[in-house]
Coordinates of C-alpha atoms and ligand atoms in Angstrom, one line a residue:
A14 CA -52.9 208.8 -172.2
Q15 CA -49.4 209.5 -173.3
L16 CA -49.0 210.6 -176.9
P17 CA -46.4 208.8 -179.1
K18 CA -42.8 210.0 -179.3
H19 CA -42.1 211.5 -182.6
L20 CA -38.8 210.1 -184.0
S21 CA -38.5 211.8 -187.4
G22 CA -35.5 214.2 -187.5
D23 CA -34.3 213.4 -184.0
Q24 CA -31.2 211.3 -184.3
T25 CA -30.7 210.8 -180.5
A26 CA -34.3 209.5 -180.2
I27 CA -33.8 207.3 -183.3
N28 CA -30.7 205.7 -181.8
E29 CA -32.3 205.1 -178.5
F30 CA -35.3 203.6 -180.2
L31 CA -33.2 201.2 -182.4
D32 CA -31.1 200.2 -179.4
K33 CA -34.2 199.1 -177.5
F34 CA -35.2 196.3 -179.9
D35 CA -33.7 193.2 -181.5
V36 CA -36.8 192.2 -183.5
F37 CA -39.0 194.3 -185.8
L38 CA -42.4 192.9 -186.9
L39 CA -43.1 194.9 -190.1
D40 CA -46.5 195.3 -191.5
C41 CA -46.1 195.5 -195.3
D42 CA -48.7 197.5 -197.2
G43 CA -48.7 201.1 -196.0
V44 CA -45.3 200.7 -194.4
L45 CA -42.9 199.3 -197.1
W46 CA -45.1 200.1 -200.1
S47 CA -48.6 201.0 -201.1
G48 CA -50.0 198.4 -203.6
D49 CA -47.3 198.2 -206.3
H50 CA -45.5 201.5 -205.3
L51 CA -42.4 200.9 -203.2
F52 CA -41.8 203.9 -200.8
P53 CA -38.5 205.6 -201.4
G54 CA -35.8 204.5 -198.9
T55 CA -37.6 201.2 -197.9
V56 CA -34.7 199.0 -199.1
E57 CA -32.1 201.1 -197.4
T58 CA -34.0 201.2 -194.1
L59 CA -34.3 197.4 -194.1
E60 CA -30.5 197.2 -194.9
L61 CA -29.9 199.5 -191.9
L62 CA -31.9 197.3 -189.6
R63 CA -30.2 194.2 -190.8
S64 CA -26.7 195.8 -190.6
K65 CA -27.5 196.5 -186.9
G66 CA -28.2 192.7 -186.5
K67 CA -32.0 193.2 -186.1
Q68 CA -34.3 190.4 -187.0
V69 CA -37.1 191.4 -189.3
V70 CA -40.4 189.5 -189.8
F71 CA -42.9 190.6 -192.4
V72 CA -46.4 190.4 -190.9
T73 CA -49.2 191.0 -193.3
N74 CA -53.0 190.6 -193.1
N75 CA -53.1 190.1 -196.9
S76 CA -54.5 186.5 -197.3
T77 CA -54.6 186.6 -201.0
K78 CA -51.0 185.7 -201.4
S79 CA -49.1 182.7 -199.9
R80 CA -45.7 183.3 -198.2
A81 CA -43.9 182.2 -201.3
E82 CA -45.8 184.7 -203.4
Y83 CA -45.2 187.4 -200.9
Q84 CA -41.5 186.6 -201.0
K85 CA -41.6 187.0 -204.8
K86 CA -43.2 190.4 -204.2
L87 CA -40.5 191.4 -201.8
T88 CA -37.9 190.3 -204.3
S89 CA -39.5 192.2 -207.1
M90 CA -39.4 195.3 -204.9
G91 CA -35.7 194.7 -204.3
I92 CA -36.1 193.6 -200.7
P93 CA -34.1 190.5 -199.8
S94 CA -36.0 188.1 -197.6
S95 CA -36.6 184.4 -197.0
V96 CA -39.9 182.7 -196.9
D97 CA -39.4 181.9 -193.2
E98 CA -39.4 185.6 -192.4
I99 CA -42.9 186.1 -193.8
F100 CA -46.1 185.7 -191.8
G101 CA -49.4 186.2 -193.6
S102 CA -52.9 185.7 -192.4
A103 CA -53.4 182.8 -194.7
Y104 CA -50.5 181.0 -193.2
S105 CA -51.5 181.9 -189.7
S106 CA -55.0 180.5 -190.4
A107 CA -53.5 177.2 -191.8
I108 CA -51.3 176.8 -188.7
Y109 CA -54.2 177.5 -186.4
I110 CA -56.4 174.9 -188.2
A111 CA -53.6 172.2 -188.4
R112 CA -51.8 172.6 -185.1
I113 CA -54.3 174.2 -182.7
L114 CA -57.8 173.4 -183.8
K115 CA -56.8 169.9 -184.9
L116 CA -60.4 168.8 -185.7
P117 CA -60.5 165.0 -185.9
P118 CA -61.2 163.5 -189.4
P119 CA -63.4 163.1 -191.3
K120 CA -65.2 166.3 -190.4
N121 CA -62.1 168.5 -190.8
K122 CA -62.5 169.8 -194.3
V123 CA -62.5 173.6 -194.9
F124 CA -64.9 175.6 -197.0
V125 CA -62.9 178.5 -198.2
L126 CA -64.2 182.0 -199.1
G127 CA -61.0 183.4 -200.5
E128 CA -58.2 183.4 -203.1
S129 CA -55.4 181.1 -203.9
G130 CA -53.0 182.3 -201.1
I131 CA -55.3 180.6 -198.6
E132 CA -55.4 177.4 -200.7
T133 CA -51.6 177.2 -201.0
E134 CA -51.1 177.6 -197.3
L135 CA -53.8 175.1 -196.4
K136 CA -52.2 172.6 -198.8
S137 CA -48.8 173.3 -197.1
E138 CA -50.3 172.1 -193.8
G139 CA -52.0 169.1 -195.4
I140 CA -55.5 170.5 -194.9
E141 CA -58.3 169.5 -197.3
F142 CA -60.6 172.2 -198.6
I143 CA -63.4 173.0 -201.0
G144 CA -64.7 176.3 -202.4
G145 CA -62.0 178.9 -202.8
T146 CA -61.0 179.5 -206.5
D147 CA -62.9 176.4 -207.8
P148 CA -64.7 177.7 -210.9
A149 CA -67.7 175.5 -209.9
Y150 CA -68.6 178.2 -207.3
R151 CA -67.9 181.2 -209.6
R152 CA -71.4 181.4 -211.1
D153 CA -75.0 182.5 -210.3
I154 CA -77.1 180.4 -207.9
T155 CA -79.8 178.2 -209.5
P156 CA -83.0 176.7 -208.3
E157 CA -81.2 173.3 -208.0
D158 CA -78.6 175.0 -205.7
Y159 CA -81.3 176.3 -203.4
K160 CA -82.8 172.9 -203.1
G161 CA -79.6 170.9 -202.8
I162 CA -78.1 173.3 -200.3
A163 CA -81.2 173.3 -198.2
D164 CA -81.6 169.5 -198.1
G165 CA -77.8 169.0 -197.8
S166 CA -77.4 166.9 -200.9
L167 CA -75.0 169.6 -202.4
L168 CA -73.1 170.1 -199.1
D169 CA -70.0 168.1 -198.2
D170 CA -70.6 166.3 -194.9
N171 CA -66.9 166.5 -194.1
V172 CA -66.8 170.3 -193.9
G173 CA -66.2 171.3 -190.3
I174 CA -64.7 174.8 -190.8
V175 CA -65.6 177.9 -192.8
L176 CA -62.6 180.1 -193.4
A177 CA -63.4 183.6 -194.8
G178 CA -60.7 185.8 -196.3
L179 CA -60.7 188.3 -199.0
D180 CA -62.5 186.8 -202.0
F181 CA -62.5 188.9 -205.1
H182 CA -65.1 186.6 -206.6
V183 CA -67.5 186.5 -203.6
N184 CA -71.0 185.8 -204.7
Y185 CA -74.4 184.7 -203.5
L186 CA -73.7 181.0 -204.2
K187 CA -70.6 180.9 -202.0
L188 CA -72.2 182.9 -199.2
S189 CA -75.1 180.5 -199.3
H190 CA -72.8 177.5 -199.0
A191 CA -70.8 179.2 -196.2
Y192 CA -74.0 180.1 -194.3
H193 CA -75.4 176.6 -194.5
Y194 CA -72.1 175.0 -193.3
L195 CA -72.1 177.4 -190.3
A196 CA -75.8 176.7 -189.6
R197 CA -74.8 173.0 -189.5
G198 CA -72.2 173.7 -186.8
A199 CA -69.0 174.4 -188.8
K200 CA -66.4 176.5 -186.9
F201 CA -66.2 180.0 -188.2
L202 CA -62.7 181.4 -188.9
A203 CA -61.6 184.5 -190.7
T204 CA -58.1 185.3 -192.0
N205 CA -58.5 188.9 -190.9
L206 CA -61.1 191.5 -190.2
D207 CA -59.8 194.5 -192.0
S208 CA -62.8 196.7 -192.7
T209 CA -61.2 198.3 -195.8
L210 CA -58.5 197.6 -198.3
P211 CA -56.6 200.7 -199.5
N212 CA -55.1 200.8 -203.0
N213 CA -53.5 203.5 -205.1
H214 CA -56.9 205.1 -205.8
A215 CA -59.1 204.8 -202.7
F216 CA -60.5 202.4 -200.0
F217 CA -62.2 199.3 -201.1
P218 CA -64.0 196.5 -199.2
G219 CA -61.6 194.5 -197.0
A220 CA -61.8 190.9 -195.9
G221 CA -63.8 191.8 -192.7
S222 CA -66.5 193.4 -194.9
I223 CA -67.1 190.0 -196.5
S224 CA -67.1 187.9 -193.3
I225 CA -69.4 190.4 -191.7
S226 CA -72.2 189.3 -194.0
L227 CA -71.9 185.8 -192.4
V228 CA -71.9 187.4 -189.0
N229 CA -75.1 189.1 -189.9
M230 CA -76.6 185.8 -191.1
T231 CA -75.5 183.6 -188.2
G232 CA -75.1 185.9 -185.2
Q233 CA -71.7 184.2 -184.7
Q234 CA -68.4 186.0 -184.6
P235 CA -65.4 184.4 -186.3
I236 CA -62.1 183.6 -184.7
A237 CA -59.8 185.9 -186.6
L238 CA -56.3 184.8 -187.3
G239 CA -54.6 187.9 -188.7
K240 CA -53.6 191.1 -186.8
P241 CA -54.6 192.0 -184.1
S242 CA -55.4 188.4 -183.2
Q243 CA -53.0 187.1 -180.6
A244 CA -53.3 183.6 -182.2
M245 CA -51.1 185.2 -184.9
M246 CA -48.6 186.6 -182.4
D247 CA -48.4 183.2 -180.7
S248 CA -47.7 181.4 -183.9
I249 CA -45.0 183.9 -184.8
E250 CA -43.5 183.5 -181.4
G251 CA -43.7 179.7 -181.8
K252 CA -41.5 180.0 -184.8
F253 CA -39.0 182.7 -183.7
Q254 CA -39.1 182.6 -179.9
F255 CA -38.3 186.3 -179.5
D256 CA -38.2 188.3 -176.4
R257 CA -41.4 190.3 -176.5
K258 CA -39.9 193.2 -174.5
R259 CA -37.2 193.5 -177.2
T260 CA -39.6 193.4 -180.1
C261 CA -41.3 196.3 -181.9
M262 CA -44.4 196.2 -184.1
V263 CA -44.3 198.6 -187.0
G264 CA -47.5 199.4 -188.8
D265 CA -49.8 202.0 -190.4
R266 CA -53.1 200.9 -189.0
L267 CA -54.0 201.5 -185.3
D268 CA -56.8 199.0 -185.1
T269 CA -54.9 196.1 -186.5
D270 CA -51.1 196.6 -186.3
I271 CA -50.6 198.8 -183.3
R272 CA -53.3 197.0 -181.3
F273 CA -51.6 193.7 -182.2
G274 CA -48.3 195.0 -180.6
I275 CA -50.0 196.5 -177.6
E276 CA -52.1 193.5 -176.8
G277 CA -49.1 191.2 -177.4
K278 CA -47.3 193.2 -174.7
L279 CA -44.4 193.9 -177.1
G280 CA -41.7 196.4 -175.9
G281 CA -42.8 198.9 -178.4
T282 CA -45.1 200.0 -181.3
L283 CA -44.1 202.3 -184.1
A284 CA -46.8 204.0 -186.3
V285 CA -46.0 205.3 -189.8
L286 CA -48.2 207.9 -191.5
T287 CA -47.8 206.4 -195.0
G288 CA -50.9 204.2 -194.8
V289 CA -54.4 204.1 -193.3
S290 CA -54.2 205.8 -189.9
K291 CA -53.6 209.5 -189.4
K292 CA -52.3 211.4 -186.4
D293 CA -55.6 212.8 -185.4
E294 CA -56.8 209.2 -184.7
W295 CA -54.5 208.9 -181.6
E296 CA -54.7 212.6 -180.7
A297 CA -58.5 212.3 -180.4
E298 CA -60.1 212.4 -176.9
G299 CA -60.4 208.9 -175.6
A300 CA -58.4 207.3 -178.5
P301 CA -58.5 203.5 -177.9
V302 CA -55.1 202.7 -179.4
I303 CA -52.0 204.9 -179.1
P304 CA -48.6 203.9 -180.5
A305 CA -45.5 204.4 -178.4
Y306 CA -43.6 206.0 -181.3
Y307 CA -44.3 207.5 -184.7
V308 CA -42.5 208.6 -187.8
E309 CA -43.9 210.2 -190.9
K310 CA -42.4 207.4 -193.0
L311 CA -40.3 204.3 -192.3
S312 CA -37.3 205.7 -194.0
D313 CA -37.1 208.5 -191.4
L314 CA -35.4 205.8 -189.2
R315 CA -32.3 206.3 -191.4
G316 CA -31.9 209.7 -189.7
Ligands
LIG28 N1 -55.8 192.2 -197.3 C1 -55.5 192.2 -198.6 C2 -56.3 191.4 -199.5 C3 -54.5 193.1 -199.1 O1 -54.2 193.1 -200.4 C4 -53.8 193.9 -198.2 C5 -52.7 194.7 -198.7 O2 -52.1 194.5 -199.7 C6 -54.1 193.8 -196.8 C7 -55.1 192.9 -196.4 C8 -53.3 194.6 -195.8 O3 -52.0 194.1 -195.7 P1 -51.0 194.6 -194.6 O4 -51.3 193.9 -193.3 O5 -49.7 194.2 -195.2 O6 -51.2 196.0 -194.5
LIG29 CA1 -50.8 197.9 -193.4

């Protein structure tokens, strides 16, 4: 397989690269910033793209924040943006449930394993849900819970979907509810399947490491709505109607971002080395995902 073209420091190659695309789908964490640390030159690089008339879309697998909260984060980092330019896996999940899955009422309620970002986006699409950040689920399981979950008296008959994202308060009680809804035939969705979640210190468990316990219990695989799921690509395209051949996905993670761009048949993929994936991943014999381009850091595009 062909190795990616290295753009850093090569102005001719950078110019050719920029001329090839009208739309840039930008992963956020690991590309623009790491946690709360904005990478130097991010703001200027985005200004450069916008000054060349490029459309940018911020595409994140982070389901813990709604689009509005993400926009606040971008603003606090000094990055101008509008809510419409932001696509998160919580929003992608809400769109999928409301506009594609369209389960008929009354059995169309969602049991949420996740944080408020998911709840906000479900609300924005008019979807009913339980679980999530409700304090009633943030406690130890009791003998009454075992009994009521088993006989169904503590379960909501209208739940038809279990949606698993990153839940910082995941516990045995919530997993037990989720498992029993799935066992009763609820559809199994996941905001994203990221195995890990990097922060400033180290890697921590990602959303996929929570939903995998439900996979283990049920033997079912969830439909995932974040990168690399093409359900997310389709809903982004539904909103922006871009020409895929003139669109480039930029990301730090080969198994989510770069795969998302390749499977979406975009015109290009650009890997940055400021996040999860390292060069040796694509240089390895039989590497499954190889980007078309790479730079050490996003701001190398400024030349
Ligand atoms: N999931 C969670 C909960 C996160 O906090 C993050 C990064 O902040 C991610 C996923 C990865 O996000 P991205 O797709 O922007 O790299
Ligand atoms: Ca990332």
